[in-house]
């Protein structure tokens, strides 16, 4: 009947009630099947809503198997009777069920669907004539909670669309999904179209009746688990004041006029909140730390989280730590997430079996990639395909929901990676796996060397074709590749070190030492240069050992602020360099000794070592080293309180750059200039020459930004913000601090924390003062220091 909702009162449906009672009885599906005599598949279909309700005899058998009596038994039998209504059909079409699991997360996506519904309700005629239904596509990997979101949204939208909320199980992953005509008949019956009307129009008139019925209704139609666009199109109504929500593992990119809602894993807070719904409040609070671990092991995937939650609910007397320990090992995690006949690996397998031969093989091989994501060039190396063929294969994996996309990189979910590993071991010969692993590792290390050399004096960008069709034709492109592939090439580097490939370890580290200035706060430089120093020692190469120890001294000094450790490193490097008679490494060792002593306020020692370094660089005709020591001498003068002399020394360094510009590497000069202007700004500040101080600091900030050196940009912005606060120029200071926070993961983490603190203080004072900022006496500066 038009205008009549097919949803019932807010009572739990039979499937949800049955599942809850089974879990309370701590029975698996197999256990209940054995106790009741009802087969496992039938119980599973009932719990999932694939069958609306059982016959009375089956319901009674289930009640006996659950040992129910009294009120619980009556509730189960009542739900069975209620479910046997004409709101359900045997072809996977039903009214949106009432009793669904508690809904957690997805608030942004849910709000978007509600907003679309409100726009439809307010902007269309009440009878729906001439209106175009809203079409929303929810896509994502297996287990992302697409169906849960769609069904919960349908319930939320019932007030906007009171003429019916219907869900159609498209069974798109089945070998033979139902025909469109069969599903249309199910929708019409769910909307209470009389059987005599269906008989009157016959099979040929069913499509017109379907469209006419929906055109006259305000409806929600959920097309769940669609295979592809071809399966969806026949069921899309041409008109009507309704909303159609399609869920699919595929992105359904060929559907037009679609509002797309891609899903991935939950946010960490959402994941722990979902786990908490399976526990009482006290237990959830007590085991909060373990729940965070469980959520992480589940990869924040809703299906895995619900299975973990079911395990916790079924083992109420067991600590959550026990499940966390079961999930911790990679090789048993998927098995630990099996609950009854519901398995994460089964959900993954449905998509895997739909892949082409090439895509299935690449999916398996992606388990070899050490980092969280891969480029198309990396996939080509892994699979042996050409670059364009690899891109096509990756896109097939994206389309089927087995890969995510972030920019131009492809990301495999943690649990999907584990599943890919199981298929790899089952379907690939060990020698083929070893070959692929070696190929991708060698490509990563080889490309790392080429990309790193872009920043080294005497090399520059490669002139020949880059390895693996990676464009490394400029230092900027080299930087982008090294940062994007950081997790992968670092893992390959570690494998080389573990395997004792000492020559490769030293070559990679040597190629990266100038680039390391461009990515200071990455976090792994001490590990890289320590490994290279050990490899150089194993090779018996004294000069290389001294070289890598000098790089390690830099890493401890600049990246970690471990000044005394840096002194130890550079002292060892100096001894080795003197033994080998290598002037250049002696000079660098003295330079790092000077830099560490400067930071320890031992200015006489710092000046002495800097002078020695300068003389040694001059004797070796090392202009870049000479530039570094000129800058270093100015910093020693500045920090020892000799600001006038420091300013002169900085200006001498600028003159040196101008004089030798034709023999200096551009990116090294740019990096040095940013530091020089920053130092000059500090000197001007000490001399109370504020305009010059701010102008110089802005120059250093702009130079770092132009070259993409985010770490140094964040530091220079922090210094600029402090100067502006001292001058009472609070709004400009706030802009500087806000810029730091926006820089992302490559900024100096400590500087980001300081910027957030100062922004909070600025905003607090602004609120307290009613946005009136007092400059006299610089109270704002005091509040933020």
XYZ file of C-alpha atoms in Angstrom:
785
model
C 0.000 0.000 0.000
C 1.390 3.385 -0.932
C 2.385 5.489 2.041
C 2.791 2.502 4.376
C 6.211 1.803 5.845
C 7.350 -1.783 5.665
C 9.433 -1.484 8.824
C 8.069 -2.895 12.061
C 8.291 -1.804 15.688
C 11.665 -1.401 17.311
C 12.044 -5.025 18.326
C 15.095 -7.155 17.603
C 14.768 -9.286 14.483
C 15.094 -13.041 14.831
C 18.647 -13.226 13.489
C 20.073 -10.602 15.850
C 18.238 -12.126 18.813
C 19.454 -15.622 17.948
C 23.057 -14.484 17.622
C 22.932 -12.621 20.927
C 21.489 -15.640 22.755
C 24.082 -17.957 21.174
C 26.947 -15.725 22.288
C 25.485 -15.504 25.787
C 25.469 -19.298 25.877
C 29.121 -19.251 24.672
C 28.245 -21.543 21.772
C 29.837 -21.531 18.337
C 27.659 -22.097 15.295
C 28.878 -25.672 15.238
C 28.043 -26.080 18.912
C 24.481 -24.825 18.475
C 24.033 -26.989 15.383
C 25.058 -30.060 17.353
C 22.800 -29.164 20.297
C 19.730 -28.305 18.194
C 19.976 -30.543 15.164
C 19.733 -27.511 12.853
C 22.532 -27.365 10.270
C 25.331 -24.783 10.587
C 24.516 -23.077 7.294
C 20.849 -22.610 8.209
C 21.787 -21.028 11.553
C 24.302 -18.761 9.836
C 21.719 -17.660 7.223
C 19.235 -16.874 9.990
C 21.748 -14.785 11.963
C 22.750 -12.801 8.885
C 19.162 -12.176 7.844
C 19.460 -14.193 4.645
C 16.496 -16.140 5.945
C 13.936 -14.016 7.736
C 12.747 -16.545 10.297
C 12.529 -20.319 10.706
C 9.529 -22.576 10.787
C 8.004 -23.101 14.254
C 9.611 -26.543 14.594
C 13.075 -25.129 13.787
C 12.617 -22.218 16.192
C 11.652 -24.649 18.958
C 14.708 -26.797 18.200
C 16.968 -23.782 18.453
C 15.386 -22.780 21.754
C 16.067 -26.303 23.062
C 19.639 -26.188 21.808
C 20.151 -22.913 23.659
C 18.529 -24.362 26.810
C 16.096 -21.440 26.869
C 13.162 -21.192 29.194
C 10.751 -18.573 30.404
C 11.001 -15.081 28.958
C 14.051 -15.744 26.710
C 12.314 -18.704 25.069
C 9.143 -16.684 24.543
C 11.095 -13.785 23.002
C 12.802 -16.089 20.513
C 9.557 -17.802 19.433
C 7.758 -14.441 19.190
C 10.535 -13.049 16.979
C 10.248 -16.138 14.779
C 6.532 -15.560 14.273
C 7.019 -11.839 13.623
C 9.663 -12.515 11.040
C 7.382 -14.704 8.956
C 5.624 -11.696 7.429
C 5.098 -10.706 3.829
C 7.793 -8.081 4.247
C 10.343 -10.713 3.283
C 10.934 -12.728 0.161
C 13.132 -15.745 -0.538
C 15.350 -13.958 -3.070
C 17.428 -11.788 -0.734
C 15.063 -8.804 -0.557
C 13.649 -7.646 2.752
C 12.585 -4.673 4.742
C 15.532 -3.027 6.434
C 15.902 -5.054 9.653
C 15.198 -3.375 12.970
C 17.575 -5.143 15.316
C 21.037 -4.418 13.989
C 24.377 -4.346 15.854
C 25.187 -1.156 17.721
C 26.460 1.441 15.265
C 29.832 3.062 15.938
C 31.865 5.458 13.812
C 31.279 6.603 10.215
C 29.672 9.808 11.457
C 31.019 11.841 8.539
C 29.608 9.451 5.945
C 26.323 9.063 7.804
C 25.957 12.843 8.064
C 26.523 13.160 4.326
C 23.749 10.658 3.551
C 21.403 12.439 5.951
C 22.226 15.762 4.292
C 21.462 14.305 0.851
C 18.159 12.986 2.195
C 17.246 16.362 3.658
C 18.034 18.085 0.378
C 15.850 15.575 -1.440
C 13.000 15.980 1.058
C 13.053 19.774 1.003
C 13.588 20.249 -2.714
C 11.229 17.737 -4.308
C 7.469 17.451 -4.666
C 5.770 15.464 -1.944
C 4.425 12.896 -4.392
C 7.861 12.398 -5.964
C 6.594 12.948 -9.507
C 9.394 14.159 -11.721
C 12.009 13.842 -9.021
C 15.305 12.101 -9.632
C 16.410 9.695 -6.885
C 19.693 10.380 -5.124
C 22.324 7.728 -5.871
C 25.100 7.060 -3.335
C 27.807 4.424 -3.736
C 29.542 3.040 -0.641
C 32.733 1.230 -1.612
C 35.672 -0.219 0.235
C 37.702 -3.309 1.025
C 36.161 -6.500 2.379
C 35.086 -6.049 5.987
C 35.019 -2.228 5.931
C 31.441 -2.099 7.206
C 29.721 -1.011 3.990
C 26.518 -2.941 4.658
C 26.357 -1.825 8.282
C 26.616 1.819 7.250
C 24.014 1.454 4.494
C 21.481 -0.309 6.720
C 21.961 2.089 9.616
C 21.583 5.023 7.228
C 18.358 3.497 5.876
C 16.965 3.330 9.399
C 18.009 6.922 10.071
C 16.385 8.104 6.851
C 13.012 6.433 7.488
C 11.351 9.702 8.517
C 12.408 11.356 5.267
C 11.292 8.373 3.176
C 8.308 6.804 4.944
C 6.978 4.751 2.025
C 9.520 1.991 2.414
C 13.066 1.071 3.315
C 14.145 -2.009 1.418
C 17.454 -3.832 1.230
C 18.361 -6.054 -1.697
C 21.163 -8.597 -1.304
C 22.624 -8.478 -4.798
C 24.834 -11.488 -3.970
C 27.391 -9.999 -6.329
C 30.178 -12.295 -5.203
C 28.199 -15.471 -5.866
C 29.017 -17.543 -8.929
C 25.461 -16.993 -10.224
C 23.878 -13.910 -8.648
C 20.073 -13.562 -8.960
C 18.579 -12.088 -12.120
C 17.436 -8.474 -12.121
C 13.834 -9.518 -12.739
C 13.852 -11.765 -9.701
C 15.199 -8.955 -7.520
C 12.658 -6.488 -8.903
C 9.875 -8.894 -7.952
C 11.302 -9.094 -4.457
C 11.365 -5.293 -4.116
C 7.773 -5.011 -5.322
C 6.633 -7.606 -2.809
C 8.571 -5.897 -0.021
C 6.692 -2.718 -0.960
C 3.403 -4.651 -0.576
C 2.465 -4.744 -4.244
C -0.222 -7.470 -4.407
C 0.611 -10.765 -6.091
C -2.425 -10.375 -8.367
C -0.866 -7.173 -9.743
C 2.390 -8.987 -10.394
C 0.477 -11.745 -12.184
C -1.502 -9.221 -14.182
C 1.533 -7.479 -15.696
C 3.504 -10.687 -16.145
C 7.274 -10.979 -16.540
C 7.391 -8.577 -19.483
C 5.625 -5.784 -17.613
C 7.597 -6.223 -14.386
C 10.180 -3.544 -15.238
C 7.545 -0.878 -15.929
C 5.658 -1.787 -12.753
C 8.901 -1.582 -10.769
C 9.689 1.907 -12.050
C 6.129 3.170 -11.707
C 5.918 1.921 -8.127
C 9.173 3.585 -7.076
C 8.325 6.789 -8.953
C 5.285 7.184 -6.696
C 7.096 6.449 -3.442
C 9.386 8.189 -1.013
C 11.742 5.290 -0.482
C 15.186 4.087 0.590
C 16.557 1.301 -1.575
C 19.782 -0.386 -0.476
C 21.439 -2.430 -3.231
C 23.860 -4.363 -1.089
C 26.922 -6.286 -2.213
C 26.752 -5.391 -5.903
C 29.086 -7.132 -8.311
C 29.504 -4.318 -10.847
C 27.772 -1.523 -12.710
C 25.977 -3.900 -15.080
C 24.241 -5.620 -12.169
C 23.188 -2.313 -10.602
C 21.840 -0.411 -13.622
C 18.602 -2.395 -14.192
C 17.545 -1.799 -10.589
C 18.060 1.976 -10.622
C 14.679 3.745 -10.679
C 14.317 6.406 -13.321
C 12.384 8.763 -11.088
C 11.009 9.090 -7.594
C 11.672 11.002 -4.398
C 13.994 8.412 -2.963
C 17.589 7.541 -2.263
C 19.430 4.514 -3.576
C 22.476 3.366 -1.612
C 24.689 0.865 -3.418
C 27.384 -1.032 -1.552
C 30.152 -2.791 -3.400
C 33.749 -3.790 -3.024
C 34.226 -2.194 -6.411
C 34.286 1.558 -6.888
C 31.646 1.395 -9.650
C 33.381 4.187 -11.502
C 31.171 3.881 -14.602
C 27.993 4.870 -12.759
C 27.132 8.513 -13.402
C 25.659 11.089 -11.047
C 26.860 9.206 -7.987
C 27.726 10.578 -4.555
C 30.718 8.428 -3.596
C 31.493 7.357 -0.044
C 34.727 5.329 0.004
C 35.375 3.509 3.281
C 38.549 2.217 4.856
C 39.402 1.201 8.396
C 38.128 3.049 11.449
C 40.032 5.749 13.249
C 41.795 4.291 16.348
C 39.294 5.899 18.735
C 36.331 4.538 16.751
C 37.884 1.074 16.742
C 38.298 0.907 20.515
C 34.796 2.335 20.941
C 33.392 -0.510 18.839
C 35.274 -3.118 20.885
C 33.954 -1.519 24.065
C 30.353 -2.164 22.996
C 30.957 -5.888 23.510
C 32.034 -5.369 27.133
C 30.521 -3.965 30.251
C 31.677 -0.491 31.242
C 34.008 -1.641 34.015
C 35.787 -4.207 31.887
C 36.108 -1.793 28.964
C 37.753 0.748 31.271
C 40.065 -1.778 32.932
C 41.215 -3.287 29.631
C 41.453 -0.006 27.686
C 45.142 -0.468 26.891
C 44.624 -4.019 25.657
C 41.658 -2.928 23.546
C 43.927 -0.414 21.800
C 46.363 -3.241 20.979
C 43.558 -5.478 19.723
C 42.238 -2.658 17.530
C 45.706 -2.150 16.061
C 46.144 -5.881 15.396
C 42.752 -5.835 13.647
C 44.047 -3.090 11.379
C 41.029 -1.013 12.531
C 38.932 -3.054 10.070
C 35.285 -3.184 11.256
C 34.736 -6.871 10.401
C 37.872 -7.904 12.273
C 36.902 -5.669 15.184
C 33.444 -7.216 15.417
C 34.919 -10.710 15.362
C 37.381 -9.733 18.085
C 34.500 -8.205 20.029
C 32.477 -11.410 19.685
C 35.409 -13.360 21.086
C 35.609 -10.991 24.046
C 31.863 -11.250 24.631
C 31.976 -15.041 24.492
C 34.900 -15.226 26.949
C 33.669 -12.857 29.606
C 35.897 -14.164 32.354
C 39.077 -13.999 30.273
C 41.254 -10.865 30.261
C 41.447 -8.919 26.996
C 45.211 -9.405 27.184
C 44.697 -13.046 26.213
C 43.122 -12.082 22.895
C 45.811 -9.430 22.294
C 48.493 -12.092 22.756
C 46.695 -14.423 20.335
C 46.538 -11.674 17.702
C 50.123 -10.441 18.102
C 51.948 -12.992 15.870
C 51.524 -12.177 12.179
C 51.463 -15.822 11.116
C 48.439 -16.745 13.257
C 46.443 -13.496 13.320
C 43.948 -14.373 10.596
C 43.229 -17.724 12.193
C 42.742 -16.058 15.581
C 40.059 -13.848 14.009
C 37.892 -16.823 13.034
C 34.684 -16.872 15.071
C 32.270 -19.674 14.265
C 31.809 -19.816 10.516
C 32.688 -16.132 10.093
C 36.259 -15.587 8.974
C 38.128 -12.526 7.820
C 40.062 -14.674 5.351
C 36.785 -15.912 3.836
C 35.664 -12.337 3.216
C 38.992 -11.594 1.532
C 38.859 -14.795 -0.477
C 35.582 -13.848 -2.142
C 37.257 -10.844 -3.767
C 40.507 -12.688 -4.462
C 38.716 -15.371 -6.485
C 37.284 -12.723 -8.812
C 40.696 -11.457 -9.897
C 42.340 -12.079 -13.233
C 45.389 -14.345 -13.233
C 47.756 -11.359 -13.451
C 46.021 -9.428 -10.682
C 45.890 -12.457 -8.372
C 49.617 -13.022 -8.839
C 50.498 -9.380 -8.188
C 48.247 -9.355 -5.113
C 50.144 -12.361 -3.728
C 53.503 -10.800 -4.491
C 52.603 -7.543 -2.756
C 53.166 -9.439 0.503
C 56.882 -9.170 -0.361
C 56.854 -5.335 -0.272
C 58.357 -4.386 3.100
C 56.678 -0.990 3.526
C 53.017 -0.004 3.794
C 52.577 1.001 0.144
C 54.048 0.626 -3.326
C 54.389 2.635 -6.525
C 53.502 1.362 -9.975
C 57.231 1.188 -10.768
C 57.802 -0.963 -7.692
C 54.912 -3.238 -8.665
C 56.417 -3.602 -12.144
C 59.726 -4.704 -10.651
C 57.921 -7.138 -8.382
C 55.752 -8.747 -11.037
C 58.070 -8.513 -14.040
C 55.392 -6.602 -15.978
C 55.923 -3.461 -17.983
C 55.050 -0.238 -16.222
C 51.733 0.338 -18.016
C 50.653 -3.280 -17.578
C 51.499 -3.084 -13.876
C 49.418 0.084 -13.541
C 46.441 -1.659 -15.165
C 46.808 -4.617 -12.818
C 47.034 -2.369 -9.775
C 43.888 -0.560 -10.855
C 42.073 -3.894 -11.061
C 43.056 -4.550 -7.444
C 41.830 -1.072 -6.492
C 38.548 -1.603 -8.335
C 37.902 -4.870 -6.456
C 38.598 -3.246 -3.090
C 41.823 -5.117 -2.363
C 44.084 -2.064 -2.640
C 43.712 1.490 -1.439
C 45.080 4.558 -3.192
C 46.910 7.503 -1.674
C 48.052 9.913 -4.363
C 50.110 7.889 -6.820
C 50.817 5.086 -4.352
C 48.937 1.894 -3.601
C 48.360 0.713 -0.049
C 47.591 -2.818 1.109
C 45.648 -3.099 4.369
C 47.579 -4.892 7.123
C 45.194 -7.864 7.271
C 45.021 -8.084 3.483
C 48.822 -8.193 3.489
C 48.688 -11.184 5.825
C 46.102 -12.826 3.578
C 48.266 -12.141 0.512
C 51.104 -13.858 2.358
C 48.996 -16.984 2.891
C 48.174 -17.109 -0.824
C 51.818 -16.473 -1.683
C 52.983 -19.453 0.365
C 50.195 -21.646 -0.982
C 50.409 -20.773 -4.685
C 53.958 -19.597 -5.490
C 57.079 -21.733 -5.641
C 59.715 -20.715 -3.050
C 62.292 -19.900 -5.743
C 59.817 -17.607 -7.521
C 59.149 -15.759 -4.261
C 62.878 -15.457 -3.569
C 63.459 -14.114 -7.076
C 60.743 -11.471 -6.719
C 62.013 -10.461 -3.274
C 65.569 -10.096 -4.570
C 64.469 -8.169 -7.660
C 62.527 -5.575 -5.724
C 65.245 -5.226 -3.064
C 67.983 -4.664 -5.642
C 65.801 -2.177 -7.514
C 65.102 -0.249 -4.318
C 68.770 -0.036 -3.362
C 69.901 0.798 -6.891
C 67.323 3.563 -7.258
C 68.119 4.908 -3.787
C 71.738 5.369 -4.809
C 70.791 7.219 -8.005
C 68.253 9.437 -6.208
C 70.690 10.222 -3.405
C 73.466 11.148 -5.834
C 71.247 13.968 -7.132
C 72.332 15.921 -4.046
C 76.042 15.073 -4.052
C 78.695 17.410 -5.493
C 80.022 16.076 -8.752
C 76.986 13.955 -9.581
C 73.772 15.913 -9.988
C 70.715 14.471 -11.722
C 71.331 11.374 -13.879
C 71.611 11.945 -17.611
C 70.696 8.405 -18.668
C 67.316 6.739 -18.219
C 66.559 6.167 -14.561
C 66.255 2.612 -13.260
C 62.823 1.057 -13.271
C 61.349 3.958 -15.258
C 61.479 6.254 -12.218
C 61.922 9.876 -13.223
C 64.908 11.210 -11.252
C 65.763 14.018 -13.614
C 66.073 16.622 -10.846
C 67.026 16.847 -7.189
C 63.388 17.624 -6.345
C 62.226 14.401 -8.003
C 64.984 12.519 -6.241
C 63.804 13.919 -2.907
C 60.183 12.961 -3.653
C 61.137 9.375 -4.496
C 63.384 8.928 -1.462
C 60.713 10.226 0.900
C 57.829 8.316 -0.672
C 59.797 5.055 -0.725
C 61.497 5.648 2.627
C 59.950 2.679 4.435
C 60.658 0.364 1.494
C 64.267 1.270 0.785
C 65.079 1.339 4.504
C 63.752 -2.212 4.810
C 65.819 -3.232 1.778
C 68.856 -1.561 3.358
C 68.273 -3.519 6.571
C 68.001 -6.761 4.619
C 71.302 -6.006 2.892
C 72.983 -5.309 6.254
C 71.558 -8.500 7.753
C 72.728 -10.508 4.744
C 76.255 -9.079 5.063
C 76.144 -7.246 1.736
C 78.561 -4.670 3.132
C 79.445 -3.046 -0.176
C 75.785 -2.268 -0.901
C 75.253 -0.900 2.617
C 78.197 1.476 2.341
C 77.253 2.581 -1.184
C 73.688 3.430 -0.162
C 74.733 5.370 2.946
C 77.459 7.207 1.046
C 74.989 8.254 -1.638
C 72.589 9.691 0.932
C 74.761 11.822 3.192
C 74.141 15.120 1.365
C 70.447 14.303 0.998
C 70.193 13.699 4.755
C 70.401 17.485 5.248
C 67.152 17.713 3.291
C 65.249 15.229 5.489
C 66.748 15.780 8.903
C 63.860 14.611 11.073
C 63.109 11.340 9.290
C 64.270 9.440 12.350
C 66.505 6.727 10.867
C 69.784 8.420 9.954
C 71.674 7.211 13.058
C 70.706 3.639 12.140
C 71.744 4.077 8.492
C 75.164 5.555 9.206
C 75.918 3.228 12.138
C 75.199 0.223 9.906
C 77.400 1.678 7.171
C 80.260 2.283 9.637
C 80.050 -1.370 10.726
C 79.998 -2.553 7.106
C 82.992 -0.367 6.213
C 84.877 -1.865 9.164
C 83.965 -5.379 7.998
C 85.335 -4.498 4.559
C 88.572 -3.225 6.106
C 88.065 0.188 4.508
C 89.453 2.630 7.069
C 88.598 5.776 5.102
C 85.001 4.688 4.605
C 84.717 3.759 8.262
C 85.929 7.239 9.214
C 83.524 8.763 6.680
C 80.487 6.912 7.992
C 81.436 7.714 11.596
C 81.492 11.388 10.655
C 78.007 11.019 9.187
C 76.943 9.285 12.381
C 78.392 12.200 14.384
C 76.206 14.518 12.300
C 73.117 12.357 12.900
C 73.619 12.258 16.666
C 74.348 15.988 16.710
C 71.618 17.380 14.457
C 68.885 14.740 14.358
C 68.896 13.666 18.000
C 70.737 16.369 19.961
C 73.091 13.784 21.488
C 76.113 16.089 21.594
C 78.436 13.950 23.704
C 77.725 10.859 21.601
C 78.543 12.974 18.565
C 81.892 13.897 20.118
C 82.697 10.209 20.566
C 81.809 9.446 16.940
C 83.854 12.301 15.495
C 86.844 11.488 17.735
C 86.854 7.922 16.408
C 86.509 9.229 12.860
C 89.428 11.612 13.418
C 91.692 8.844 14.684
C 90.883 6.618 11.704
C 91.279 9.459 9.190
C 94.670 10.413 10.645
C 95.785 6.783 10.468
C 94.699 6.602 6.805
C 96.109 10.036 5.992
C 92.767 11.265 4.645
C 92.697 15.070 4.875
C 89.020 15.512 3.979
C 87.694 13.213 6.725
C 90.080 14.758 9.255
C 88.568 18.129 8.367
C 84.996 16.880 8.743
C 85.833 15.229 12.068
C 87.194 18.531 13.387
C 84.100 20.314 12.068
C 81.761 17.956 13.962
C 83.914 18.247 17.066
C 83.554 22.029 16.809
C 79.792 21.799 16.274
C 79.283 19.567 19.294
C 81.474 21.755 21.524
C 79.546 24.833 20.379
C 76.284 23.292 21.487
C 77.893 22.346 24.797
C 78.965 26.021 25.213
C 82.659 25.093 25.101
C 83.414 27.938 22.723
C 87.221 27.891 22.892
C 87.295 24.213 21.933
C 84.720 24.898 19.246
C 86.784 27.747 17.751
C 89.967 25.668 17.826
C 88.444 22.678 16.007
C 86.675 24.943 13.499
C 89.957 26.631 12.648
C 91.661 23.247 12.160
C 88.811 22.102 9.925
C 89.101 25.281 7.860
C 92.825 24.799 7.276
C 92.383 21.151 6.295
C 89.555 21.913 3.863
C 91.673 24.650 2.267
C 94.599 22.246 1.815
C 92.256 19.721 0.159
C 90.694 22.439 -2.038
C 87.268 21.404 -0.720
C 85.070 24.429 -1.379
C 81.934 22.938 0.132
C 83.821 22.095 3.287
C 85.284 25.592 3.296
C 81.797 27.100 3.001
C 80.619 24.948 5.911
C 83.442 26.055 8.197
C 82.949 29.746 7.357
C 79.314 29.350 8.369
C 80.350 27.337 11.439
C 82.826 30.013 12.584
C 80.066 32.629 12.401
C 77.819 30.460 14.549
C 80.534 30.025 17.182
C 80.940 33.803 17.371
C 77.173 34.303 17.563
C 76.568 31.815 20.342
C 79.527 33.042 22.357
C 77.878 36.481 22.500
C 80.037 38.261 19.894
C 77.155 39.396 17.711
C 78.959 42.186 15.815
C 81.796 39.848 14.839
C 79.305 37.106 13.990
C 77.433 39.425 11.643
C 80.688 40.224 9.856
C 81.516 36.516 9.613
C 78.109 35.754 8.074
C 78.673 38.519 5.541
C 82.096 37.046 4.727
C 80.374 33.722 4.069
C 77.940 35.400 1.688
C 80.899 36.986 -0.141
C 82.570 33.552 -0.410
C 79.402 32.114 -1.996
C 79.241 34.945 -4.504
C 82.929 34.578 -5.373
C 82.872 30.770 -5.771
C 79.299 30.383 -7.084
C 80.412 28.777 -10.360
C 82.090 25.916 -8.449
C 79.448 25.312 -5.776
C 76.445 23.005 -5.994
C 73.221 25.031 -6.147
C 71.232 23.007 -3.601
C 74.168 23.054 -1.132
C 74.416 26.819 -1.498
C 70.659 27.195 -1.006
C 70.757 25.098 2.165
C 73.726 27.117 3.458
C 72.043 30.436 2.642
C 68.971 29.485 4.672
C 71.206 28.819 7.662
C 73.271 31.972 7.101
C 70.225 34.244 6.980
C 68.843 32.548 10.076
C 72.124 33.207 11.895
C 72.173 36.802 10.712
C 68.616 37.230 11.989
C 69.744 36.071 15.429
C 72.688 38.484 15.348
C 70.435 41.383 14.331
C 68.045 40.442 17.124
C 70.837 40.567 19.706
C 71.822 43.974 18.314
C 68.163 45.115 18.599
C 67.982 45.737 14.848
C 64.484 44.286 14.587
C 63.559 45.096 11.000
C 66.743 43.475 9.701
C 66.205 40.488 12.017
C 62.691 39.793 10.740
C 63.668 40.356 7.102
C 66.608 37.935 7.379
C 64.512 35.264 9.097
C 61.859 35.540 6.411
C 64.586 34.979 3.796
C 65.714 31.788 5.528
C 62.130 30.579 5.808
C 61.404 31.279 2.145
C 64.571 29.512 0.994
C 63.735 26.379 2.984
C 60.199 26.390 1.611
C 61.357 26.831 -1.972
C 63.701 23.855 -1.734
C 61.202 21.619 0.070
C 63.303 21.306 3.230
C 60.325 21.065 5.568
C 62.366 20.272 8.664
C 64.460 23.412 8.442
C 61.472 25.496 7.370
C 59.687 24.509 10.576
C 62.682 25.581 12.679
C 63.101 28.886 10.885
C 59.370 29.602 11.205
C 59.603 28.915 14.926
C 62.398 31.453 15.294
C 60.448 33.950 13.176
C 57.367 33.479 15.335
C 59.393 34.187 18.472
C 60.765 37.403 17.018
C 57.327 38.583 15.975
C 55.964 37.880 19.447
C 58.788 39.899 20.973
C 57.719 42.779 18.739
C 54.054 42.388 19.728
C 53.113 41.423 16.144
C 50.913 38.633 17.389
C 48.773 37.982 14.318
C 51.906 37.532 12.172
C 53.381 35.249 14.807
C 50.218 33.189 14.830
C 50.478 32.771 11.048
C 54.030 31.454 11.442
C 53.023 28.932 14.115
C 49.968 27.836 12.144
C 52.193 27.253 9.131
C 54.442 24.976 11.225
C 51.484 22.850 12.289
C 50.349 22.531 8.665
C 53.699 21.288 7.377
C 52.986 17.608 8.029
C 55.196 14.697 9.029
C 58.506 16.036 7.702
C 58.617 18.985 10.116
C 60.705 18.936 13.303
C 58.393 17.148 15.795
C 59.633 19.176 18.773
C 59.059 22.412 16.878
C 55.519 21.327 15.990
C 54.775 20.656 19.653
C 56.122 24.085 20.599
C 54.050 25.733 17.867
C 50.857 24.076 19.112
C 51.592 25.242 22.652
C 52.158 28.814 21.496
C 49.035 28.819 19.329
C 46.997 27.676 22.311
C 48.498 30.431 24.443
C 47.883 33.094 21.795
C 44.271 32.004 21.351
C 43.703 31.847 25.105
C 44.965 35.390 25.600
C 42.952 36.608 22.601
C 39.797 35.118 24.073
C 40.517 36.523 27.524
C 41.263 39.970 26.155
C 38.293 39.900 23.823
C 40.653 39.827 20.842
C 42.435 42.935 22.170
C 46.139 42.130 22.151
C 48.287 44.308 24.381
C 51.679 45.039 22.862
C 53.233 47.186 25.593
C 55.589 45.091 27.675
C 54.991 42.116 25.314
C 52.665 40.140 27.625
C 51.886 37.822 24.750
C 55.499 36.845 24.395
C 55.661 36.063 28.086
C 52.518 33.964 27.874
C 53.927 31.809 25.115
C 57.451 31.230 26.345
